[in-house]
XYZ file of C-alpha atoms in Angstrom:
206
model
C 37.960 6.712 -22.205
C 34.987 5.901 -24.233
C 36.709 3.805 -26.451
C 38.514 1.539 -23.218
C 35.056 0.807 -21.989
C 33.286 0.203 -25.486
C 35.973 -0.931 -27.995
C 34.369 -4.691 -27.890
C 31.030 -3.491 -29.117
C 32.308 -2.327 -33.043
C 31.864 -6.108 -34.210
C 28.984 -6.721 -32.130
C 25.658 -6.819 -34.654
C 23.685 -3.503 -33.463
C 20.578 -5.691 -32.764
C 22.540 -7.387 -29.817
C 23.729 -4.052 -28.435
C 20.181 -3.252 -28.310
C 19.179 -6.132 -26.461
C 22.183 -5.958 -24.083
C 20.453 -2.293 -23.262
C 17.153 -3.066 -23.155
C 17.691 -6.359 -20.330
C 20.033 -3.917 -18.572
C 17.129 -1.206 -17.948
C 14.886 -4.246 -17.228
C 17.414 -5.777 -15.029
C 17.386 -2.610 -13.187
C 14.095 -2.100 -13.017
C 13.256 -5.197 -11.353
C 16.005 -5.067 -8.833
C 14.377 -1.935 -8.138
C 10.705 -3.388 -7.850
C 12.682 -6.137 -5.439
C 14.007 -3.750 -3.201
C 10.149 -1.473 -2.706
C 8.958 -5.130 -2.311
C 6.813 -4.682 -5.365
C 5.092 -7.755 -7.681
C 6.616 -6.204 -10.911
C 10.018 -7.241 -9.639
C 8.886 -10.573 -11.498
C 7.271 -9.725 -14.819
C 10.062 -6.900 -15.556
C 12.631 -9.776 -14.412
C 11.189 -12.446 -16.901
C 11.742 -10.043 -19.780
C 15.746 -9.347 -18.276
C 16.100 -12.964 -18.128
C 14.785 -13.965 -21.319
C 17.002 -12.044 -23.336
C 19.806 -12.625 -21.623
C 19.820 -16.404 -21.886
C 19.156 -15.659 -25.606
C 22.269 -13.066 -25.292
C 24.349 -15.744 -23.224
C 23.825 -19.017 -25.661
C 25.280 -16.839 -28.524
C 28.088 -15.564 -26.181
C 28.810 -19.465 -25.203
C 29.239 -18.293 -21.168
C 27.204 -21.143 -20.345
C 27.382 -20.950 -16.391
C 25.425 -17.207 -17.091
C 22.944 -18.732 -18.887
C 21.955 -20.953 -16.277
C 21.598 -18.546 -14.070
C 19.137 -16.887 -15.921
C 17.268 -19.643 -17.358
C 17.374 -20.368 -13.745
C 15.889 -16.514 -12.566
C 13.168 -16.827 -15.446
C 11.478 -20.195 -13.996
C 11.740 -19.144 -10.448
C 10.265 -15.267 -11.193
C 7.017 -17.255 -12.253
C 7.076 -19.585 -9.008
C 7.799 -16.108 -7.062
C 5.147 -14.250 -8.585
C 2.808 -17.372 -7.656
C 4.306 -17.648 -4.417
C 4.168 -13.889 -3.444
C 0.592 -12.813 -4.324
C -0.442 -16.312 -2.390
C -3.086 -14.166 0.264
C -5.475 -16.016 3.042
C -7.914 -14.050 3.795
C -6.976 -11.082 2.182
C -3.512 -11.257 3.799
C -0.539 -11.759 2.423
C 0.617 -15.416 2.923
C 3.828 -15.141 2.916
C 5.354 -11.476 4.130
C 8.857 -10.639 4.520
C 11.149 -12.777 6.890
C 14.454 -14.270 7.847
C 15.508 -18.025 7.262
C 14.778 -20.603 9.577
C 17.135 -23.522 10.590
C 15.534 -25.528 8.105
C 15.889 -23.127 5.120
C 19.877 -22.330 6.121
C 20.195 -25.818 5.180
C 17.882 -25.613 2.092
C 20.004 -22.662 0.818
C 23.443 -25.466 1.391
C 22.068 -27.508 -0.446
C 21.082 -25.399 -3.412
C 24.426 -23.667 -3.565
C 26.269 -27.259 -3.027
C 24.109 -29.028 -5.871
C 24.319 -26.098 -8.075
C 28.240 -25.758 -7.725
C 28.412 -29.537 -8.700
C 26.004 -29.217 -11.598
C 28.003 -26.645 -13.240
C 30.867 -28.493 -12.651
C 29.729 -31.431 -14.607
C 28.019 -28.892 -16.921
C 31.749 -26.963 -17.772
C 34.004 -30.251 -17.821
C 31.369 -31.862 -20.654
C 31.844 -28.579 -22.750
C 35.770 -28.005 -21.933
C 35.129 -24.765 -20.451
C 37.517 -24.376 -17.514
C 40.202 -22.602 -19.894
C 40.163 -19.621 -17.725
C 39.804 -18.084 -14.316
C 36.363 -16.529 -15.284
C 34.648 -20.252 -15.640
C 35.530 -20.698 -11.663
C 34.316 -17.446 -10.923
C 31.210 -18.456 -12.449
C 30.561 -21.762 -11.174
C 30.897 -19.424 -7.925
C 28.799 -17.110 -8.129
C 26.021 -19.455 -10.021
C 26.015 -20.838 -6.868
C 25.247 -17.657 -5.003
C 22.815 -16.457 -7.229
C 20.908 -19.649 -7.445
C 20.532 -19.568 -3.668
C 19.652 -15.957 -3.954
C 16.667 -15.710 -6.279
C 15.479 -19.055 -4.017
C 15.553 -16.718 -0.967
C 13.897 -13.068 -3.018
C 10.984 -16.017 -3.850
C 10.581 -16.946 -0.797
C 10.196 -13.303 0.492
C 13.630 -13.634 2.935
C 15.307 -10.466 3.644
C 18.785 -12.577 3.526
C 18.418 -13.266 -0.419
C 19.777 -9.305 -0.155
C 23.331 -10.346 1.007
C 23.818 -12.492 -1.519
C 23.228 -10.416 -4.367
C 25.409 -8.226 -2.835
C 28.153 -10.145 -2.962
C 27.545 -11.526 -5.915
C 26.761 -8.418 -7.661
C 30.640 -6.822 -6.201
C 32.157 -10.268 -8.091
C 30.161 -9.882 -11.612
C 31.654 -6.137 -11.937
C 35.029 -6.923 -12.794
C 34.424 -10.196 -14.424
C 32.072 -8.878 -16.564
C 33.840 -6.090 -17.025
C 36.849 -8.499 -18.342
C 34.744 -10.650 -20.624
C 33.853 -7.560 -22.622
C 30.233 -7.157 -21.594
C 31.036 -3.059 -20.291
C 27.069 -2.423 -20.244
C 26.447 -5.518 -17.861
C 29.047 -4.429 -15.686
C 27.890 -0.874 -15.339
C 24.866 -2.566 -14.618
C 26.189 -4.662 -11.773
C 27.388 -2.045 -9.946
C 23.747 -0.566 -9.896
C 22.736 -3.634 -8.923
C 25.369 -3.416 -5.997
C 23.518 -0.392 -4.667
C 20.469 -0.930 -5.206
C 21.215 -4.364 -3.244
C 22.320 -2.310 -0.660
C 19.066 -0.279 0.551
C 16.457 -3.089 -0.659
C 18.840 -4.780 2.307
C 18.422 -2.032 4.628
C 14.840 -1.186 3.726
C 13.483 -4.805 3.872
C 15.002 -5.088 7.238
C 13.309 -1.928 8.593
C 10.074 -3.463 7.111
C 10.851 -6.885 8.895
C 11.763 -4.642 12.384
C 8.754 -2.961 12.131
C 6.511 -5.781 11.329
C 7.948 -7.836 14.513
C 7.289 -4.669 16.715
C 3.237 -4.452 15.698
């Protein structure tokens, strides 16, 4: 059993199967700082992101490192944008999308989709199912860490299903520890849903 889910890791060099770890347990970390609404969501996600765009470049899944070039500039505008107070209160608590922002989000995921496009015809990627899976979900995910920024309880739902898609296709490119992580991700998605909508409820009722 072992050996089905880690067979790809005997030629990796040990020092990447270290880093692979060590963004994992950050990666988890700051989905779980996301989901108690916490600041460190951002500095623990800069130090996932980093290495994995250093992890992604040498694995040549370019879409992936996008995305996380992507999640490392916008945890620094999120960790500007969410300890933003007036006086003394936060700015900018949790909240659902407005009309405006649904189109925002469109547009994001529309512009993104294109951009990888472009990005995967230049570089002769779309040799397999996985690169359309990934333009996909780039798109979700870029619309996603837009929305956790902006403090909107819907960023949740898109994790979520992008989170369910990354398990098996990371699971098929090899990456078994990312994929383990994914589904930790799913859950996790899950409940910061459900608990950042009892927050919103209960800051509507007050």
């Amino acid at each position: 059993m072992l050996d089905y889910f880690f067979s790809q890791y005997k030629n990796y060099p040990t020092s990447d199967v270290i880093l692979e770890i060590t963004a994992v347990l950050f990666g988890l970390l700051s989905v779980w700082f996301a989901k108690k609404d916490h600041i460190w969501v951002f500095p623990t996600g800069l130090i996932n992101t980093a290495i994995y765009v250093y992890l992604l470049w040498k694995w040549t899944l370019l879409g992936d490192m996008m995305i996380n070039g992507y999640y490392f500039v916008m945890s620094i505008y999120g960790w500007y944008h969410w300890t933003r107070k007036k006086e003394g209160v936060v700015e900018f608590p949790i909240s659902r999308l407005s009309n405006a922002e649904k189109w925002i989000s469109f547009y994001i995921f529309t512009a993104t989709i294109l951009f990888v496009i472009i990005v995967y015809l230049f570089f002769n990627k779309f040799t397999t199912w996985t690169a359309y899976v990934d333009t996909f979900i780039t798109g979700v995910f870029f619309v996603g860490m837009w929305l956790m920024a902006k403090r909107k309880v819907e960023n949740w739902i898109l994790w979520i299903i992008g989170d369910i898609v990354s398990i098996p296709l990371y699971f098929y490119k090899g990456y078994t520890f990312t994929s383990f992580q994914y589904i930790v991700f799913t859950i996790i998605a899950i409940f910061g849903y459900l608990e950042w909508k009892k927050t919103l409820n209960n800051s509507v009722q007050k």
